[in-house]
PDB file of N, CA and C in Angstrom:
ATOM      1  N   UNK A 534      18.455 125.791-217.333  1.00 44.00           N
ATOM      2  CA  UNK A 534      17.680 124.602-217.105  1.00 44.00           C
ATOM      3  C   UNK A 534      16.241 124.851-217.518  1.00 44.00           C
ATOM      4  N   UNK A 535      15.715 123.857-218.145  1.00 48.00           N
ATOM      5  CA  UNK A 535      14.348 123.996-218.615  1.00 48.00           C
ATOM      6  C   UNK A 535      13.343 123.387-217.645  1.00 48.00           C
ATOM      7  N   UNK A 536      13.821 122.929-216.479  1.00 48.00           N
ATOM      8  CA  UNK A 536      12.904 122.388-215.492  1.00 48.00           C
ATOM      9  C   UNK A 536      12.651 120.907-215.684  1.00 48.00           C
ATOM     10  N   UNK A 537      13.241 120.297-216.741  1.00 49.00           N
ATOM     11  CA  UNK A 537      13.068 118.871-216.962  1.00 49.00           C
ATOM     12  C   UNK A 537      13.879 118.066-215.977  1.00 49.00           C
ATOM     13  N   UNK A 538      13.587 116.781-215.925  1.00 51.00           N
ATOM     14  CA  UNK A 538      14.294 115.901-215.005  1.00 51.00           C
ATOM     15  C   UNK A 538      15.573 115.434-215.665  1.00 51.00           C
ATOM     16  N   UNK A 539      16.702 115.958-215.234  1.00 50.00           N
ATOM     17  CA  UNK A 539      18.002 115.590-215.784  1.00 50.00           C
ATOM     18  C   UNK A 539      18.583 114.477-214.923  1.00 50.00           C
ATOM     19  N   UNK A 540      18.950 113.338-215.518  1.00 53.00           N
ATOM     20  CA  UNK A 540      19.474 112.203-214.781  1.00 53.00           C
ATOM     21  C   UNK A 540      20.800 112.492-214.113  1.00 53.00           C
ATOM     22  N   UNK A 541      21.581 113.427-214.638  1.00 55.00           N
ATOM     23  CA  UNK A 541      22.885 113.734-214.063  1.00 55.00           C
ATOM     24  C   UNK A 541      22.812 114.732-212.924  1.00 55.00           C
ATOM     25  N   UNK A 542      21.704 115.412-212.792  1.00 58.00           N
ATOM     26  CA  UNK A 542      21.540 116.426-211.760  1.00 58.00           C
ATOM     27  C   UNK A 542      21.072 115.762-210.473  1.00 58.00           C
ATOM     28  N   UNK A 543      21.829 115.969-209.414  1.00 62.00           N
ATOM     29  CA  UNK A 543      21.456 115.403-208.121  1.00 62.00           C
ATOM     30  C   UNK A 543      21.026 116.547-207.224  1.00 62.00           C
ATOM     31  N   UNK A 544      19.807 116.458-206.760  1.00 60.00           N
ATOM     32  CA  UNK A 544      19.266 117.477-205.879  1.00 60.00           C
ATOM     33  C   UNK A 544      19.174 116.867-204.492  1.00 60.00           C
ATOM     34  N   UNK A 545      19.761 117.542-203.521  1.00 64.00           N
ATOM     35  CA  UNK A 545      19.717 117.031-202.157  1.00 64.00           C
ATOM     36  C   UNK A 545      18.387 117.407-201.540  1.00 64.00           C
ATOM     37  N   UNK A 546      17.705 116.389-201.068  1.00 64.00           N
ATOM     38  CA  UNK A 546      16.447 116.607-200.379  1.00 64.00           C
ATOM     39  C   UNK A 546      16.306 115.533-199.312  1.00 64.00           C
ATOM     40  N   UNK A 547      15.545 115.814-198.314  1.00 71.00           N
ATOM     41  CA  UNK A 547      15.408 114.887-197.200  1.00 71.00           C
ATOM     42  C   UNK A 547      14.337 113.849-197.449  1.00 71.00           C
ATOM     43  N   UNK A 548      13.303 114.206-198.153  1.00 76.00           N
ATOM     44  CA  UNK A 548      12.205 113.285-198.391  1.00 76.00           C
ATOM     45  C   UNK A 548      12.503 112.432-199.619  1.00 76.00           C
ATOM     46  N   UNK A 549      12.335 111.130-199.473  1.00 75.00           N
ATOM     47  CA  UNK A 549      12.517 110.213-200.589  1.00 75.00           C
ATOM     48  C   UNK A 549      11.241 109.384-200.692  1.00 75.00           C
ATOM     49  N   UNK A 550      10.638 109.368-201.851  1.00 83.00           N
ATOM     50  CA  UNK A 550       9.381 108.646-202.012  1.00 83.00           C
ATOM     51  C   UNK A 550       9.633 107.141-202.122  1.00 83.00           C
ATOM     52  N   UNK A 551       8.594 106.382-201.889  1.00 87.00           N
ATOM     53  CA  UNK A 551       8.686 104.919-201.981  1.00 87.00           C
ATOM     54  C   UNK A 551       9.020 104.496-203.406  1.00 87.00           C
ATOM     55  N   UNK A 552       8.515 105.220-204.386  1.00 90.00           N
ATOM     56  CA  UNK A 552       8.801 104.897-205.784  1.00 90.00           C
ATOM     57  C   UNK A 552      10.288 105.067-206.085  1.00 90.00           C
ATOM     58  N   UNK A 553      10.894 106.124-205.529  1.00 88.00           N
ATOM     59  CA  UNK A 553      12.331 106.334-205.733  1.00 88.00           C
ATOM     60  C   UNK A 553      13.136 105.223-205.077  1.00 88.00           C
ATOM     61  N   UNK A 554      12.733 104.812-203.888  1.00 84.00           N
ATOM     62  CA  UNK A 554      13.421 103.712-203.214  1.00 84.00           C
ATOM     63  C   UNK A 554      13.313 102.418-204.008  1.00 84.00           C
ATOM     64  N   UNK A 555      12.130 102.154-204.541  1.00 88.00           N
ATOM     65  CA  UNK A 555      11.940 100.950-205.358  1.00 88.00           C
ATOM     66  C   UNK A 555      12.816 100.989-206.606  1.00 88.00           C
ATOM     67  N   UNK A 556      12.901 102.153-207.225  1.00 91.00           N
ATOM     68  CA  UNK A 556      13.727 102.305-208.430  1.00 91.00           C
ATOM     69  C   UNK A 556      15.205 102.066-208.096  1.00 91.00           C
ATOM     70  N   UNK A 557      15.647 102.608-206.971  1.00 87.00           N
ATOM     71  CA  UNK A 557      17.045 102.389-206.559  1.00 87.00           C
ATOM     72  C   UNK A 557      17.317 100.921-206.288  1.00 87.00           C
ATOM     73  N   UNK A 558      16.381 100.264-205.592  1.00 86.00           N
ATOM     74  CA  UNK A 558      16.542  98.824-205.315  1.00 86.00           C
ATOM     75  C   UNK A 558      16.596  98.032-206.616  1.00 86.00           C
ATOM     76  N   UNK A 559      15.760  98.411-207.564  1.00 88.00           N
ATOM     77  CA  UNK A 559      15.712  97.708-208.847  1.00 88.00           C
ATOM     78  C   UNK A 559      17.045  97.862-209.585  1.00 88.00           C
ATOM     79  N   UNK A 560      17.579  99.100-209.631  1.00 88.00           N
ATOM     80  CA  UNK A 560      18.872  99.323-210.292  1.00 88.00           C
ATOM     81  C   UNK A 560      19.990  98.577-209.585  1.00 88.00           C
ATOM     82  N   UNK A 561      19.967  98.617-208.237  1.00 84.00           N
ATOM     83  CA  UNK A 561      20.997  97.929-207.474  1.00 84.00           C
ATOM     84  C   UNK A 561      20.921  96.417-207.704  1.00 84.00           C
ATOM     85  N   UNK A 562      19.699  95.871-207.815  1.00 84.00           N
ATOM     86  CA  UNK A 562      19.523  94.443-208.082  1.00 84.00           C
ATOM     87  C   UNK A 562      20.043  94.088-209.474  1.00 84.00           C
ATOM     88  N   UNK A 563      19.793  94.950-210.458  1.00 85.00           N
ATOM     89  CA  UNK A 563      20.308  94.699-211.811  1.00 85.00           C
ATOM     90  C   UNK A 563      21.833  94.696-211.819  1.00 85.00           C
ATOM     91  N   UNK A 564      22.440  95.651-211.105  1.00 85.00           N
ATOM     92  CA  UNK A 564      23.903  95.687-211.014  1.00 85.00           C
ATOM     93  C   UNK A 564      24.423  94.466-210.272  1.00 85.00           C
ATOM     94  N   UNK A 565      23.688  94.028-209.242  1.00 77.00           N
ATOM     95  CA  UNK A 565      24.088  92.851-208.475  1.00 77.00           C
ATOM     96  C   UNK A 565      24.073  91.605-209.360  1.00 77.00           C
ATOM     97  N   UNK A 566      23.072  91.494-210.216  1.00 79.00           N
ATOM     98  CA  UNK A 566      22.983  90.332-211.107  1.00 79.00           C
ATOM     99  C   UNK A 566      24.179  90.262-212.054  1.00 79.00           C
ATOM    100  N   UNK A 567      24.706  91.417-212.441  1.00 81.00           N
ATOM    101  CA  UNK A 567      25.858  91.443-213.348  1.00 81.00           C
ATOM    102  C   UNK A 567      27.117  90.922-212.678  1.00 81.00           C
ATOM    103  N   UNK A 568      27.308  91.208-211.390  1.00 79.00           N
ATOM    104  CA  UNK A 568      28.548  90.862-210.698  1.00 79.00           C
ATOM    105  C   UNK A 568      28.385  89.687-209.730  1.00 79.00           C
ATOM    106  N   UNK A 569      27.196  89.155-209.605  1.00 76.00           N
ATOM    107  CA  UNK A 569      26.927  88.089-208.641  1.00 76.00           C
ATOM    108  C   UNK A 569      27.609  86.794-209.049  1.00 76.00           C
ATOM    109  N   UNK A 570      28.185  86.126-208.071  1.00 78.00           N
ATOM    110  CA  UNK A 570      28.803  84.824-208.280  1.00 78.00           C
ATOM    111  C   UNK A 570      27.791  83.763-207.884  1.00 78.00           C
ATOM    112  N   UNK A 571      27.957  82.544-208.360  1.00 74.00           N
ATOM    113  CA  UNK A 571      26.978  81.489-208.031  1.00 74.00           C
ATOM    114  C   UNK A 571      26.801  81.255-206.529  1.00 74.00           C
ATOM    115  N   UNK A 572      27.848  81.422-205.743  1.00 75.00           N
ATOM    116  CA  UNK A 572      27.721  81.185-204.300  1.00 75.00           C
ATOM    117  C   UNK A 572      27.124  82.380-203.550  1.00 75.00           C
ATOM    118  N   UNK A 573      26.962  83.525-204.211  1.00 75.00           N
ATOM    119  CA  UNK A 573      26.361  84.701-203.582  1.00 75.00           C
ATOM    120  C   UNK A 573      24.840  84.557-203.541  1.00 75.00           C
ATOM    121  N   UNK A 574      24.179  85.259-202.599  1.00 73.00           N
ATOM    122  CA  UNK A 574      22.712  85.175-202.529  1.00 73.00           C
ATOM    123  C   UNK A 574      22.051  85.815-203.751  1.00 73.00           C
ATOM    124  N   UNK A 575      20.823  85.383-204.006  1.00 73.00           N
ATOM    125  CA  UNK A 575      20.056  85.915-205.145  1.00 73.00           C
ATOM    126  C   UNK A 575      19.778  87.405-204.981  1.00 73.00           C
ATOM    127  N   UNK A 576      19.330  87.780-203.780  1.00 74.00           N
ATOM    128  CA  UNK A 576      19.001  89.174-203.506  1.00 74.00           C
ATOM    129  C   UNK A 576      20.275  89.945-203.186  1.00 74.00           C
ATOM    130  N   UNK A 577      20.358  91.179-203.670  1.00 72.00           N
ATOM    131  CA  UNK A 577      21.523  91.997-203.349  1.00 72.00           C
ATOM    132  C   UNK A 577      21.425  92.434-201.891  1.00 72.00           C
ATOM    133  N   UNK A 578      22.558  92.498-201.210  1.00 72.00           N
ATOM    134  CA  UNK A 578      22.527  92.914-199.808  1.00 72.00           C
ATOM    135  C   UNK A 578      22.079  94.367-199.663  1.00 72.00           C
ATOM    136  N   UNK A 579      21.341  94.621-198.615  1.00 73.00           N
ATOM    137  CA  UNK A 579      20.853  95.978-198.371  1.00 73.00           C
ATOM    138  C   UNK A 579      22.011  96.873-197.961  1.00 73.00           C
ATOM    139  N   UNK A 580      21.912  98.134-198.325  1.00 73.00           N
ATOM    140  CA  UNK A 580      22.908  99.108-197.913  1.00 73.00           C
ATOM    141  C   UNK A 580      22.755  99.361-196.423  1.00 73.00           C
ATOM    142  N   UNK A 581      23.877  99.471-195.734  1.00 76.00           N
ATOM    143  CA  UNK A 581      23.846  99.727-194.304  1.00 76.00           C
ATOM    144  C   UNK A 581      23.698 101.228-194.088  1.00 76.00           C
ATOM    145  N   UNK A 582      22.691 101.586-193.319  1.00 77.00           N
ATOM    146  CA  UNK A 582      22.428 102.992-193.052  1.00 77.00           C
ATOM    147  C   UNK A 582      23.087 103.377-191.744  1.00 77.00           C
ATOM    148  N   UNK A 583      23.887 104.415-191.775  1.00 79.00           N
ATOM    149  CA  UNK A 583      24.557 104.919-190.587  1.00 79.00           C
ATOM    150  C   UNK A 583      23.967 106.289-190.264  1.00 79.00           C
ATOM    151  N   UNK A 584      23.175 106.393-189.191  1.00 83.00           N
ATOM    152  CA  UNK A 584      22.487 107.653-188.908  1.00 83.00           C
ATOM    153  C   UNK A 584      23.382 108.741-188.316  1.00 83.00           C
ATOM    154  N   UNK A 585      24.641 108.407-188.021  1.00 86.00           N
ATOM    155  CA  UNK A 585      25.531 109.392-187.420  1.00 86.00           C
ATOM    156  C   UNK A 585      25.925 110.463-188.433  1.00 86.00           C
ATOM    157  N   UNK A 586      26.303 111.606-187.908  1.00 89.00           N
ATOM    158  CA  UNK A 586      26.735 112.695-188.780  1.00 89.00           C
ATOM    159  C   UNK A 586      28.128 112.390-189.313  1.00 89.00           C
ATOM    160  N   UNK A 587      28.524 113.105-190.346  1.00 90.00           N
ATOM    161  CA  UNK A 587      29.843 112.927-190.935  1.00 90.00           C
ATOM    162  C   UNK A 587      30.922 113.199-189.897  1.00 90.00           C
ATOM    163  N   UNK A 588      30.727 114.215-189.086  1.00 93.00           N
ATOM    164  CA  UNK A 588      31.697 114.549-188.039  1.00 93.00           C
ATOM    165  C   UNK A 588      31.911 113.363-187.097  1.00 93.00           C
ATOM    166  N   UNK A 589      30.830 112.734-186.664  1.00 92.00           N
ATOM    167  CA  UNK A 589      30.940 111.606-185.740  1.00 92.00           C
ATOM    168  C   UNK A 589      31.673 110.432-186.376  1.00 92.00           C
ATOM    169  N   UNK A 590      31.391 110.139-187.638  1.00 91.00           N
ATOM    170  CA  UNK A 590      32.067 109.032-188.331  1.00 91.00           C
ATOM    171  C   UNK A 590      33.551 109.311-188.501  1.00 91.00           C
ATOM    172  N   UNK A 591      33.890 110.544-188.883  1.00 94.00           N
ATOM    173  CA  UNK A 591      35.302 110.895-189.049  1.00 94.00           C
ATOM    174  C   UNK A 591      36.032 110.915-187.710  1.00 94.00           C
ATOM    175  N   UNK A 592      35.346 111.366-186.670  1.00 96.00           N
ATOM    176  CA  UNK A 592      35.951 111.373-185.337  1.00 96.00           C
ATOM    177  C   UNK A 592      36.240 109.949-184.877  1.00 96.00           C
ATOM    178  N   UNK A 593      35.337 109.033-185.157  1.00 95.00           N
ATOM    179  CA  UNK A 593      35.562 107.634-184.797  1.00 95.00           C
ATOM    180  C   UNK A 593      36.784 107.066-185.528  1.00 95.00           C
ATOM    181  N   UNK A 594      36.908 107.368-186.812  1.00 95.00           N
ATOM    182  CA  UNK A 594      38.070 106.907-187.575  1.00 95.00           C
ATOM    183  C   UNK A 594      39.353 107.496-187.005  1.00 95.00           C
ATOM    184  N   UNK A 595      39.323 108.770-186.656  1.00 97.00           N
ATOM    185  CA  UNK A 595      40.497 109.433-186.090  1.00 97.00           C
ATOM    186  C   UNK A 595      40.885 108.793-184.764  1.00 97.00           C
ATOM    187  N   UNK A 596      39.901 108.547-183.904  1.00 96.00           N
ATOM    188  CA  UNK A 596      40.173 107.925-182.611  1.00 96.00           C
ATOM    189  C   UNK A 596      40.742 106.517-182.779  1.00 96.00           C
ATOM    190  N   UNK A 597      40.200 105.770-183.725  1.00 95.00           N
ATOM    191  CA  UNK A 597      40.687 104.410-183.970  1.00 95.00           C
ATOM    192  C   UNK A 597      42.133 104.426-184.463  1.00 95.00           C
ATOM    193  N   UNK A 598      42.471 105.343-185.356  1.00 95.00           N
ATOM    194  CA  UNK A 598      43.846 105.454-185.842  1.00 95.00           C
ATOM    195  C   UNK A 598      44.785 105.873-184.722  1.00 95.00           C
ATOM    196  N   UNK A 599      44.311 106.783-183.856  1.00 94.00           N
ATOM    197  CA  UNK A 599      45.127 107.224-182.726  1.00 94.00           C
ATOM    198  C   UNK A 599      45.388 106.064-181.772  1.00 94.00           C
ATOM    199  N   UNK A 600      44.389 105.240-181.514  1.00 93.00           N
ATOM    200  CA  UNK A 600      44.563 104.081-180.645  1.00 93.00           C
ATOM    201  C   UNK A 600      45.542 103.084-181.254  1.00 93.00           C
ATOM    202  N   UNK A 601      45.437 102.847-182.547  1.00 91.00           N
ATOM    203  CA  UNK A 601      46.366 101.937-183.221  1.00 91.00           C
ATOM    204  C   UNK A 601      47.793 102.470-183.133  1.00 91.00           C
ATOM    205  N   UNK A 602      47.951 103.763-183.307  1.00 89.00           N
ATOM    206  CA  UNK A 602      49.274 104.385-183.230  1.00 89.00           C
ATOM    207  C   UNK A 602      49.846 104.236-181.823  1.00 89.00           C
ATOM    208  N   UNK A 603      49.027 104.515-180.819  1.00 86.00           N
ATOM    209  CA  UNK A 603      49.476 104.387-179.434  1.00 86.00           C
ATOM    210  C   UNK A 603      49.803 102.942-179.088  1.00 86.00           C
ATOM    211  N   UNK A 604      49.006 102.013-179.578  1.00 84.00           N
ATOM    212  CA  UNK A 604      49.254 100.593-179.330  1.00 84.00           C
ATOM    213  C   UNK A 604      50.568 100.151-179.966  1.00 84.00           C
ATOM    214  N   UNK A 605      50.865 100.690-181.116  1.00 81.00           N
ATOM    215  CA  UNK A 605      52.080 100.344-181.834  1.00 81.00           C
ATOM    216  C   UNK A 605      53.320 100.732-181.023  1.00 81.00           C
ATOM    217  N   UNK A 606      53.282 101.876-180.354  1.00 77.00           N
ATOM    218  CA  UNK A 606      54.429 102.369-179.614  1.00 77.00           C
ATOM    219  C   UNK A 606      54.292 102.174-178.106  1.00 77.00           C
ATOM    220  N   UNK A 607      53.287 101.431-177.683  1.00 77.00           N
ATOM    221  CA  UNK A 607      53.031 101.232-176.267  1.00 77.00           C
ATOM    222  C   UNK A 607      54.209 100.518-175.593  1.00 77.00           C
ATOM    223  N   UNK A 608      54.657  99.419-176.135  1.00 71.00           N
ATOM    224  CA  UNK A 608      55.761  98.663-175.548  1.00 71.00           C
ATOM    225  C   UNK A 608      57.046  99.463-175.600  1.00 71.00           C
ATOM    226  N   UNK A 609      57.234 100.154-176.695  1.00 68.00           N
ATOM    227  CA  UNK A 609      58.444 100.958-176.862  1.00 68.00           C
ATOM    228  C   UNK A 609      58.527 102.024-175.773  1.00 68.00           C
ATOM    229  N   UNK A 610      57.415 102.601-175.383  1.00 64.00           N
ATOM    230  CA  UNK A 610      57.398 103.636-174.359  1.00 64.00           C
ATOM    231  C   UNK A 610      57.573 103.056-172.957  1.00 64.00           C
ATOM    232  N   UNK A 611      57.244 101.781-172.774  1.00 66.00           N
ATOM    233  CA  UNK A 611      57.375 101.156-171.466  1.00 66.00           C
ATOM    234  C   UNK A 611      58.832 100.850-171.139  1.00 66.00           C
ATOM    235  N   UNK A 612      59.650 100.603-172.122  1.00 66.00           N
ATOM    236  CA  UNK A 612      61.051 100.276-171.897  1.00 66.00           C
ATOM    237  C   UNK A 612      61.813 101.572-171.673  1.00 66.00           C
ATOM    238  N   UNK A 613      62.538 101.616-170.581  1.00 67.00           N
ATOM    239  CA  UNK A 613      63.313 102.818-170.304  1.00 67.00           C
ATOM    240  C   UNK A 613      64.784 102.424-170.248  1.00 67.00           C
ATOM    241  N   UNK A 614      65.616 103.372-170.460  1.00 68.00           N
ATOM    242  CA  UNK A 614      67.048 103.126-170.417  1.00 68.00           C
ATOM    243  C   UNK A 614      67.544 102.936-168.992  1.00 68.00           C
ATOM    244  N   UNK A 615      68.747 102.424-168.876  1.00 68.00           N
ATOM    245  CA  UNK A 615      69.344 102.210-167.556  1.00 68.00           C
ATOM    246  C   UNK A 615      69.933 103.510-167.010  1.00 68.00           C
ATOM    247  N   UNK A 616      69.748 103.714-165.717  1.00 70.00           N
ATOM    248  CA  UNK A 616      70.338 104.877-165.067  1.00 70.00           C
ATOM    249  C   UNK A 616      71.835 104.638-164.839  1.00 70.00           C
ATOM    250  N   UNK A 617      72.536 105.690-164.524  1.00 73.00           N
ATOM    251  CA  UNK A 617      73.968 105.585-164.253  1.00 73.00           C
ATOM    252  C   UNK A 617      74.217 104.702-163.037  1.00 73.00           C
ATOM    253  N   UNK A 618      73.367 104.819-162.013  1.00 72.00           N
ATOM    254  CA  UNK A 618      73.510 104.010-160.794  1.00 72.00           C
ATOM    255  C   UNK A 618      73.312 102.524-161.113  1.00 72.00           C
ATOM    256  N   UNK A 619      72.367 102.220-162.003  1.00 69.00           N
ATOM    257  CA  UNK A 619      72.087 100.811-162.337  1.00 69.00           C
ATOM    258  C   UNK A 619      73.225 100.200-163.124  1.00 69.00           C
ATOM    259  N   UNK A 620      73.897 100.985-163.936  1.00 71.00           N
ATOM    260  CA  UNK A 620      74.981 100.429-164.749  1.00 71.00           C
ATOM    261  C   UNK A 620      76.229 100.126-163.928  1.00 71.00           C
ATOM    262  N   UNK A 621      76.411 100.826-162.785  1.00 67.00           N
ATOM    263  CA  UNK A 621      77.567 100.583-161.920  1.00 67.00           C
ATOM    264  C   UNK A 621      77.333  99.351-161.157  1.00 67.00           C
TER     265      UNK A 621
END
């Protein structure tokens, strides 16, 4: 690397300057204009920021899937077979 700014190279850093944010908004707005339908708003919707860690987001998805799975078989688990005494 010659130290130049390569567009394909992504460097992870915590600080983002206002100029970088403006540039991202500008690119996102240009992309929005390409795919925007007449009934869509003029301004592109802002990206939703989720401050939770990756672990927390994945744990939430796992818990939600587990609840759906349990709900699916909830009724099935409530029904029990007849005992020998009940059948007589």
